[in-house]
Amino acid sequence: MRTVTRWIGDRFAMIAAILVLFYLFLPVLYTFIFSFNDYRKSNITWNSNAGPTLKHWENPCGAPGICDSLVTSLQVGLLATFVATVLGTMIAFAMVRHRFRGKAASDLLVFVPMATPEIVLGASLLTIFVQGFSQVGLRLGFWTIVIAHIMFCLSFVVVTVRARLQSLDPRMEEAAQDLYAGPGETFWRVTLPLVLPGIVGAAMLAFSLSFDDFIITNFVSGDTSTFPKFVYVSYLRGIPAQANVIGFSLFVIAVLLVVVGQRVASSRTSK
């Protein structure tokens, strides 16, 4: 008994890490396994009367509406990411490189959307869109989703790019100016390449937040369906296996992007 206790004690950290990793990846494992379920009526339980099938992988758009919702999510994510990244980068430059009245308040206000519960933000936006924007013809749908996503992505972009800007060594830009580079040339050849990893990281974060969002989207989407909303609406009759195929594929793409990003960062560090 003492030997067993000592064996567990020596490996407690490793056992805990394995259990935590299993807990973290259990939903991904479920998604992967049930993408092969040859179900008849409901994909909630595994059909033990039939073996695994690849038919859902061969036709991921087989469930009605699933690819339309996926395309909508991608369009919203790309538009919201582009606008939030451009605006957020400009705001970050203004907050780091310039002095203006109300700068301290701006630093605080940037964090407010990040700290606001999504249900509060969604209810507020719904009120604004229904009572205000409907007067100018803007109905709940695709564009109200885009506006809402830009709003909550903006703060994350500002914080990420600002952190990158604050970590830059000002002597790099001073050296460029000492070599007779003008403000524009210094920005394009020195400042922007140094800030670019932060901007790219902020854009990827914004796209991830936009693509994943359900709570705020559910308030402001009207009849428009995004991929998370499609999955939520489908859960009562069993999420279609095609949704598991798409979900697992997105997970693999995200992991590959992270691995490639780390390899690129490691190669730059080693040079």
mmCIF file of C-alpha atoms in Angstrom:
data_model
loop_
_atom_site.group_PDB
_atom_site.id
_atom_site.type_symbol
_atom_site.label_atom_id
_atom_site.label_comp_id
_atom_site.label_asym_id
_atom_site.label_seq_id
_atom_site.Cartn_x
_atom_site.Cartn_y
_atom_site.Cartn_z
ATOM 1 C CA MET A 1 0.000 0.000 0.000
ATOM 2 C CA ARG A 2 2.830 2.365 0.860
ATOM 3 C CA THR A 3 4.453 1.590 -2.478
ATOM 4 C CA VAL A 4 1.264 2.464 -4.369
ATOM 5 C CA THR A 5 0.886 5.710 -2.405
ATOM 6 C CA ARG A 6 4.469 6.695 -3.131
ATOM 7 C CA TRP A 7 4.020 5.841 -6.850
ATOM 8 C CA ILE A 8 0.933 8.065 -7.041
ATOM 9 C CA GLY A 9 2.655 10.823 -5.082
ATOM 10 C CA ASP A 10 5.663 10.825 -7.389
ATOM 11 C CA ARG A 11 3.445 11.072 -10.468
ATOM 12 C CA PHE A 12 0.584 13.163 -9.098
ATOM 13 C CA ALA A 13 1.385 16.230 -11.230
ATOM 14 C CA MET A 14 1.638 14.154 -14.402
ATOM 15 C CA ILE A 15 -1.615 12.267 -13.652
ATOM 16 C CA ALA A 16 -3.413 15.546 -12.925
ATOM 17 C CA ALA A 17 -2.109 17.040 -16.180
ATOM 18 C CA ILE A 18 -3.335 14.043 -18.197
ATOM 19 C CA LEU A 19 -6.786 14.203 -16.572
ATOM 20 C CA VAL A 20 -7.034 17.959 -17.205
ATOM 21 C CA LEU A 21 -6.003 17.520 -20.850
ATOM 22 C CA PHE A 22 -8.586 14.759 -21.281
ATOM 23 C CA TYR A 23 -11.216 17.042 -19.725
ATOM 24 C CA LEU A 24 -10.256 19.894 -22.085
ATOM 25 C CA PHE A 25 -10.328 17.793 -25.233
ATOM 26 C CA LEU A 26 -13.385 15.669 -24.372
ATOM 27 C CA PRO A 27 -15.781 17.879 -26.427
ATOM 28 C CA VAL A 28 -13.414 17.708 -29.390
ATOM 29 C CA LEU A 29 -13.239 13.936 -29.041
ATOM 30 C CA TYR A 30 -17.045 13.720 -28.902
ATOM 31 C CA THR A 31 -17.321 15.922 -31.996
ATOM 32 C CA PHE A 32 -14.841 13.767 -33.905
ATOM 33 C CA ILE A 33 -16.453 10.429 -32.950
ATOM 34 C CA PHE A 34 -20.028 11.514 -33.676
ATOM 35 C CA SER A 35 -19.028 12.847 -37.095
ATOM 36 C CA PHE A 36 -18.918 9.166 -38.107
ATOM 37 C CA ASN A 37 -22.276 8.230 -36.560
ATOM 38 C CA ASP A 38 -24.574 6.520 -39.063
ATOM 39 C CA TYR A 39 -27.722 7.737 -37.299
ATOM 40 C CA ARG A 40 -31.289 7.518 -38.543
ATOM 41 C CA LYS A 41 -33.387 10.084 -36.622
ATOM 42 C CA SER A 42 -31.209 11.619 -33.928
ATOM 43 C CA ASN A 43 -27.465 12.107 -33.585
ATOM 44 C CA ILE A 44 -27.690 12.363 -29.792
ATOM 45 C CA THR A 45 -26.867 8.684 -29.246
ATOM 46 C CA TRP A 46 -24.549 6.378 -31.158
ATOM 47 C CA ASN A 47 -26.303 4.020 -33.579
ATOM 48 C CA SER A 48 -24.960 0.663 -32.411
ATOM 49 C CA ASN A 49 -26.823 -1.174 -35.186
ATOM 50 C CA ALA A 50 -24.585 0.339 -37.852
ATOM 51 C CA GLY A 51 -20.870 0.851 -38.096
ATOM 52 C CA PRO A 52 -19.013 4.147 -38.522
ATOM 53 C CA THR A 53 -19.571 5.892 -41.826
ATOM 54 C CA LEU A 54 -17.697 8.458 -43.911
ATOM 55 C CA LYS A 55 -20.796 9.756 -45.721
ATOM 56 C CA HIS A 56 -20.985 12.902 -43.576
ATOM 57 C CA TRP A 57 -17.357 13.753 -44.418
ATOM 58 C CA GLU A 58 -18.068 13.160 -48.104
ATOM 59 C CA ASN A 59 -21.004 15.593 -48.031
ATOM 60 C CA PRO A 60 -20.577 18.123 -45.173
ATOM 61 C CA CYS A 61 -23.348 20.307 -46.649
ATOM 62 C CA GLY A 62 -25.866 17.447 -46.489
ATOM 63 C CA ALA A 63 -27.869 18.945 -43.609
ATOM 64 C CA PRO A 64 -30.269 21.654 -44.853
ATOM 65 C CA GLY A 65 -29.023 25.158 -44.075
ATOM 66 C CA ILE A 66 -25.729 24.181 -42.488
ATOM 67 C CA CYS A 67 -23.420 25.510 -45.195
ATOM 68 C CA ASP A 68 -25.517 28.661 -45.631
ATOM 69 C CA SER A 69 -25.041 29.381 -41.923
ATOM 70 C CA LEU A 70 -21.321 28.612 -42.214
ATOM 71 C CA VAL A 71 -20.923 31.018 -45.142
ATOM 72 C CA THR A 72 -22.793 33.701 -43.175
ATOM 73 C CA SER A 73 -20.470 33.214 -40.194
ATOM 74 C CA LEU A 74 -17.395 33.451 -42.425
ATOM 75 C CA GLN A 75 -18.677 36.599 -44.152
ATOM 76 C CA VAL A 76 -19.549 38.259 -40.838
ATOM 77 C CA GLY A 77 -16.217 37.222 -39.324
ATOM 78 C CA LEU A 78 -14.141 38.537 -42.238
ATOM 79 C CA LEU A 79 -15.990 41.857 -42.442
ATOM 80 C CA ALA A 80 -15.952 42.424 -38.671
ATOM 81 C CA THR A 81 -12.280 41.435 -38.469
ATOM 82 C CA PHE A 82 -11.234 43.790 -41.284
ATOM 83 C CA VAL A 83 -13.085 46.825 -39.927
ATOM 84 C CA ALA A 84 -12.190 46.162 -36.273
ATOM 85 C CA THR A 85 -8.522 45.600 -37.131
ATOM 86 C CA VAL A 86 -8.215 48.830 -39.153
ATOM 87 C CA LEU A 87 -10.065 50.960 -36.597
ATOM 88 C CA GLY A 88 -8.467 49.262 -33.589
ATOM 89 C CA THR A 89 -4.945 49.683 -34.996
ATOM 90 C CA MET A 90 -5.501 53.385 -35.619
ATOM 91 C CA ILE A 91 -6.895 53.837 -32.093
ATOM 92 C CA ALA A 92 -3.931 51.958 -30.610
ATOM 93 C CA PHE A 93 -1.454 54.196 -32.477
ATOM 94 C CA ALA A 94 -3.316 57.288 -31.300
ATOM 95 C CA MET A 95 -3.312 56.139 -27.664
ATOM 96 C CA VAL A 96 0.378 55.202 -27.614
ATOM 97 C CA ARG A 97 1.974 57.833 -29.848
ATOM 98 C CA HIS A 98 -0.101 60.938 -29.136
ATOM 99 C CA ARG A 99 -1.130 63.048 -26.168
ATOM 100 C CA PHE A 100 -4.676 64.378 -26.084
ATOM 101 C CA ARG A 101 -7.278 65.487 -23.585
ATOM 102 C CA GLY A 102 -9.203 62.531 -22.164
ATOM 103 C CA LYS A 103 -6.474 59.999 -22.888
ATOM 104 C CA ALA A 104 -6.683 58.473 -19.388
ATOM 105 C CA ALA A 105 -10.449 58.088 -19.718
ATOM 106 C CA SER A 106 -9.977 56.507 -23.149
ATOM 107 C CA ASP A 107 -7.583 53.947 -21.660
ATOM 108 C CA LEU A 108 -10.309 52.953 -19.205
ATOM 109 C CA LEU A 109 -13.196 53.038 -21.681
ATOM 110 C CA VAL A 110 -11.393 50.631 -24.024
ATOM 111 C CA PHE A 111 -11.784 47.889 -21.425
ATOM 112 C CA VAL A 112 -15.493 48.512 -20.773
ATOM 113 C CA PRO A 113 -16.840 46.427 -23.709
ATOM 114 C CA MET A 114 -14.491 43.596 -22.707
ATOM 115 C CA ALA A 115 -15.814 43.639 -19.134
ATOM 116 C CA THR A 116 -19.473 44.017 -20.085
ATOM 117 C CA PRO A 117 -21.464 40.745 -19.914
ATOM 118 C CA GLU A 118 -22.475 39.644 -23.391
ATOM 119 C CA ILE A 119 -26.127 39.378 -22.440
ATOM 120 C CA VAL A 120 -26.117 43.052 -21.365
ATOM 121 C CA LEU A 121 -24.354 44.119 -24.553
ATOM 122 C CA GLY A 122 -26.706 42.037 -26.681
ATOM 123 C CA ALA A 123 -29.849 43.399 -25.016
ATOM 124 C CA SER A 124 -28.560 46.977 -25.345
ATOM 125 C CA LEU A 125 -27.756 46.558 -29.018
ATOM 126 C CA LEU A 126 -31.149 44.967 -29.655
ATOM 127 C CA THR A 127 -32.849 47.997 -28.126
ATOM 128 C CA ILE A 128 -30.736 50.396 -30.180
ATOM 129 C CA PHE A 129 -31.331 48.527 -33.428
ATOM 130 C CA VAL A 130 -35.079 48.090 -32.891
ATOM 131 C CA GLN A 131 -35.871 51.547 -31.542
ATOM 132 C CA GLY A 132 -33.289 53.623 -33.362
ATOM 133 C CA PHE A 133 -31.870 52.098 -36.497
ATOM 134 C CA SER A 134 -35.210 50.694 -37.679
ATOM 135 C CA GLN A 135 -36.237 54.313 -38.291
ATOM 136 C CA VAL A 136 -33.619 54.522 -41.039
ATOM 137 C CA GLY A 137 -34.528 51.172 -42.565
ATOM 138 C CA LEU A 138 -31.923 48.948 -40.890
ATOM 139 C CA ARG A 139 -33.598 45.687 -39.882
ATOM 140 C CA LEU A 140 -32.230 42.889 -37.725
ATOM 141 C CA GLY A 141 -30.126 40.614 -39.895
ATOM 142 C CA PHE A 142 -26.706 40.337 -41.494
ATOM 143 C CA TRP A 143 -25.600 43.953 -41.116
ATOM 144 C CA THR A 144 -26.739 44.304 -37.501
ATOM 145 C CA ILE A 145 -24.640 41.208 -36.706
ATOM 146 C CA VAL A 146 -21.625 42.791 -38.426
ATOM 147 C CA ILE A 147 -22.058 46.076 -36.519
ATOM 148 C CA ALA A 148 -22.370 44.238 -33.195
ATOM 149 C CA HIS A 149 -19.318 42.065 -33.868
ATOM 150 C CA ILE A 150 -17.189 45.067 -34.826
ATOM 151 C CA MET A 151 -18.183 46.650 -31.523
ATOM 152 C CA PHE A 152 -17.030 43.848 -29.239
ATOM 153 C CA CYS A 153 -13.971 42.917 -31.366
ATOM 154 C CA LEU A 154 -12.659 46.483 -31.400
ATOM 155 C CA SER A 155 -11.515 46.527 -27.768
ATOM 156 C CA PHE A 156 -9.558 43.277 -28.136
ATOM 157 C CA VAL A 157 -7.759 44.640 -31.213
ATOM 158 C CA VAL A 158 -6.889 47.915 -29.464
ATOM 159 C CA VAL A 159 -5.510 46.153 -26.385
ATOM 160 C CA THR A 160 -3.461 43.650 -28.418
ATOM 161 C CA VAL A 161 -1.937 46.170 -30.848
ATOM 162 C CA ARG A 162 -1.309 48.697 -28.080
ATOM 163 C CA ALA A 163 0.625 46.108 -26.066
ATOM 164 C CA ARG A 164 2.796 45.421 -29.120
ATOM 165 C CA LEU A 165 3.391 49.131 -29.696
ATOM 166 C CA GLN A 166 4.351 49.717 -26.077
ATOM 167 C CA SER A 167 6.921 46.928 -26.239
ATOM 168 C CA LEU A 168 8.736 48.420 -29.257
ATOM 169 C CA ASP A 169 12.180 49.884 -28.744
ATOM 170 C CA PRO A 170 11.943 53.584 -29.790
ATOM 171 C CA ARG A 171 15.638 53.535 -30.671
ATOM 172 C CA MET A 172 14.783 51.521 -33.814
ATOM 173 C CA GLU A 173 12.739 54.395 -35.214
ATOM 174 C CA GLU A 174 15.279 56.965 -33.992
ATOM 175 C CA ALA A 175 18.020 55.063 -35.828
ATOM 176 C CA ALA A 176 15.961 55.144 -39.035
ATOM 177 C CA GLN A 177 15.450 58.881 -38.688
ATOM 178 C CA ASP A 178 19.176 59.362 -38.026
ATOM 179 C CA LEU A 179 19.720 57.718 -41.405
ATOM 180 C CA TYR A 180 17.565 60.454 -42.982
ATOM 181 C CA ALA A 181 14.393 58.371 -43.326
ATOM 182 C CA GLY A 182 11.256 60.520 -43.339
ATOM 183 C CA PRO A 183 8.220 59.842 -41.126
ATOM 184 C CA GLY A 184 6.456 57.888 -43.871
ATOM 185 C CA GLU A 185 9.481 55.785 -44.766
ATOM 186 C CA THR A 186 10.177 55.093 -41.076
ATOM 187 C CA PHE A 187 6.601 53.942 -40.588
ATOM 188 C CA TRP A 188 6.483 51.609 -43.618
ATOM 189 C CA ARG A 189 9.992 50.161 -43.257
ATOM 190 C CA VAL A 190 10.463 50.040 -39.483
ATOM 191 C CA THR A 191 7.338 50.616 -37.416
ATOM 192 C CA LEU A 192 4.767 48.615 -39.408
ATOM 193 C CA PRO A 193 6.919 45.461 -39.834
ATOM 194 C CA LEU A 194 7.608 45.479 -36.103
ATOM 195 C CA VAL A 195 3.936 45.959 -35.200
ATOM 196 C CA LEU A 196 2.625 43.566 -37.856
ATOM 197 C CA PRO A 197 2.785 40.396 -35.683
ATOM 198 C CA GLY A 198 0.588 42.156 -33.117
ATOM 199 C CA ILE A 199 -1.856 43.283 -35.797
ATOM 200 C CA VAL A 200 -2.063 39.780 -37.283
ATOM 201 C CA GLY A 201 -2.576 38.274 -33.821
ATOM 202 C CA ALA A 202 -5.300 40.808 -33.066
ATOM 203 C CA ALA A 203 -7.023 40.042 -36.379
ATOM 204 C CA MET A 204 -6.963 36.295 -35.691
ATOM 205 C CA LEU A 205 -8.362 36.887 -32.205
ATOM 206 C CA ALA A 206 -11.110 39.134 -33.594
ATOM 207 C CA PHE A 207 -12.096 36.562 -36.227
ATOM 208 C CA SER A 208 -12.193 33.810 -33.615
ATOM 209 C CA LEU A 209 -14.382 35.889 -31.304
ATOM 210 C CA SER A 210 -16.715 36.852 -34.140
ATOM 211 C CA PHE A 211 -17.041 33.339 -35.547
ATOM 212 C CA ASP A 212 -17.703 31.805 -32.114
ATOM 213 C CA ASP A 213 -20.158 34.351 -30.793
ATOM 214 C CA PHE A 214 -23.658 33.151 -30.054
ATOM 215 C CA ILE A 215 -25.158 35.273 -27.255
ATOM 216 C CA ILE A 216 -24.906 38.732 -28.850
ATOM 217 C CA THR A 217 -25.616 37.307 -32.304
ATOM 218 C CA ASN A 218 -28.793 35.656 -31.040
ATOM 219 C CA PHE A 219 -30.087 39.060 -29.897
ATOM 220 C CA VAL A 220 -29.373 41.010 -33.088
ATOM 221 C CA SER A 221 -29.598 38.440 -35.895
ATOM 222 C CA GLY A 222 -33.332 38.361 -36.536
ATOM 223 C CA ASP A 223 -34.007 35.509 -38.974
ATOM 224 C CA THR A 224 -30.378 35.300 -40.131
ATOM 225 C CA SER A 225 -28.630 32.131 -38.998
ATOM 226 C CA THR A 226 -24.934 31.874 -38.213
ATOM 227 C CA PHE A 227 -23.131 28.579 -37.649
ATOM 228 C CA PRO A 228 -23.224 28.749 -33.794
ATOM 229 C CA LYS A 229 -26.917 29.679 -33.947
ATOM 230 C CA PHE A 230 -27.611 26.796 -36.344
ATOM 231 C CA VAL A 231 -25.930 24.345 -33.965
ATOM 232 C CA TYR A 232 -27.869 25.675 -30.970
ATOM 233 C CA VAL A 233 -31.210 25.506 -32.756
ATOM 234 C CA SER A 234 -30.446 21.946 -33.914
ATOM 235 C CA TYR A 235 -29.454 20.507 -30.550
ATOM 236 C CA LEU A 236 -32.948 19.369 -29.486
ATOM 237 C CA ARG A 237 -33.195 16.920 -32.371
ATOM 238 C CA GLY A 238 -29.513 16.073 -32.247
ATOM 239 C CA ILE A 239 -26.822 18.166 -33.846
ATOM 240 C CA PRO A 240 -26.354 16.829 -37.398
ATOM 241 C CA ALA A 241 -23.163 14.908 -37.960
ATOM 242 C CA GLN A 242 -22.225 17.395 -40.694
ATOM 243 C CA ALA A 243 -21.933 20.056 -37.962
ATOM 244 C CA ASN A 244 -19.466 17.779 -36.181
ATOM 245 C CA VAL A 245 -17.512 17.427 -39.423
ATOM 246 C CA ILE A 246 -17.320 21.194 -39.898
ATOM 247 C CA GLY A 247 -16.576 21.826 -36.204
ATOM 248 C CA PHE A 248 -13.737 19.317 -36.085
ATOM 249 C CA SER A 249 -12.321 20.615 -39.380
ATOM 250 C CA LEU A 250 -12.276 24.157 -37.981
ATOM 251 C CA PHE A 251 -10.498 22.867 -34.875
ATOM 252 C CA VAL A 252 -7.805 21.222 -37.027
ATOM 253 C CA ILE A 253 -7.371 24.403 -39.097
ATOM 254 C CA ALA A 254 -7.014 26.482 -35.922
ATOM 255 C CA VAL A 255 -4.406 24.090 -34.510
ATOM 256 C CA LEU A 256 -2.453 24.168 -37.783
ATOM 257 C CA LEU A 257 -2.475 27.971 -37.802
ATOM 258 C CA VAL A 258 -1.142 28.046 -34.241
ATOM 259 C CA VAL A 259 1.596 25.531 -35.085
ATOM 260 C CA VAL A 260 2.616 27.438 -38.225
ATOM 261 C CA GLY A 261 2.632 30.716 -36.279
ATOM 262 C CA GLN A 262 4.858 29.235 -33.589
ATOM 263 C CA ARG A 263 7.227 27.778 -36.189
ATOM 264 C CA VAL A 264 7.489 31.151 -37.941
ATOM 265 C CA ALA A 265 8.084 32.950 -34.628
ATOM 266 C CA SER A 266 10.722 30.388 -33.628
ATOM 267 C CA SER A 267 12.520 30.728 -36.963
ATOM 268 C CA ARG A 268 12.602 34.523 -36.619
ATOM 269 C CA THR A 269 13.918 34.268 -33.061
ATOM 270 C CA SER A 270 16.694 31.880 -34.061
ATOM 271 C CA LYS A 271 17.950 34.223 -36.832
#
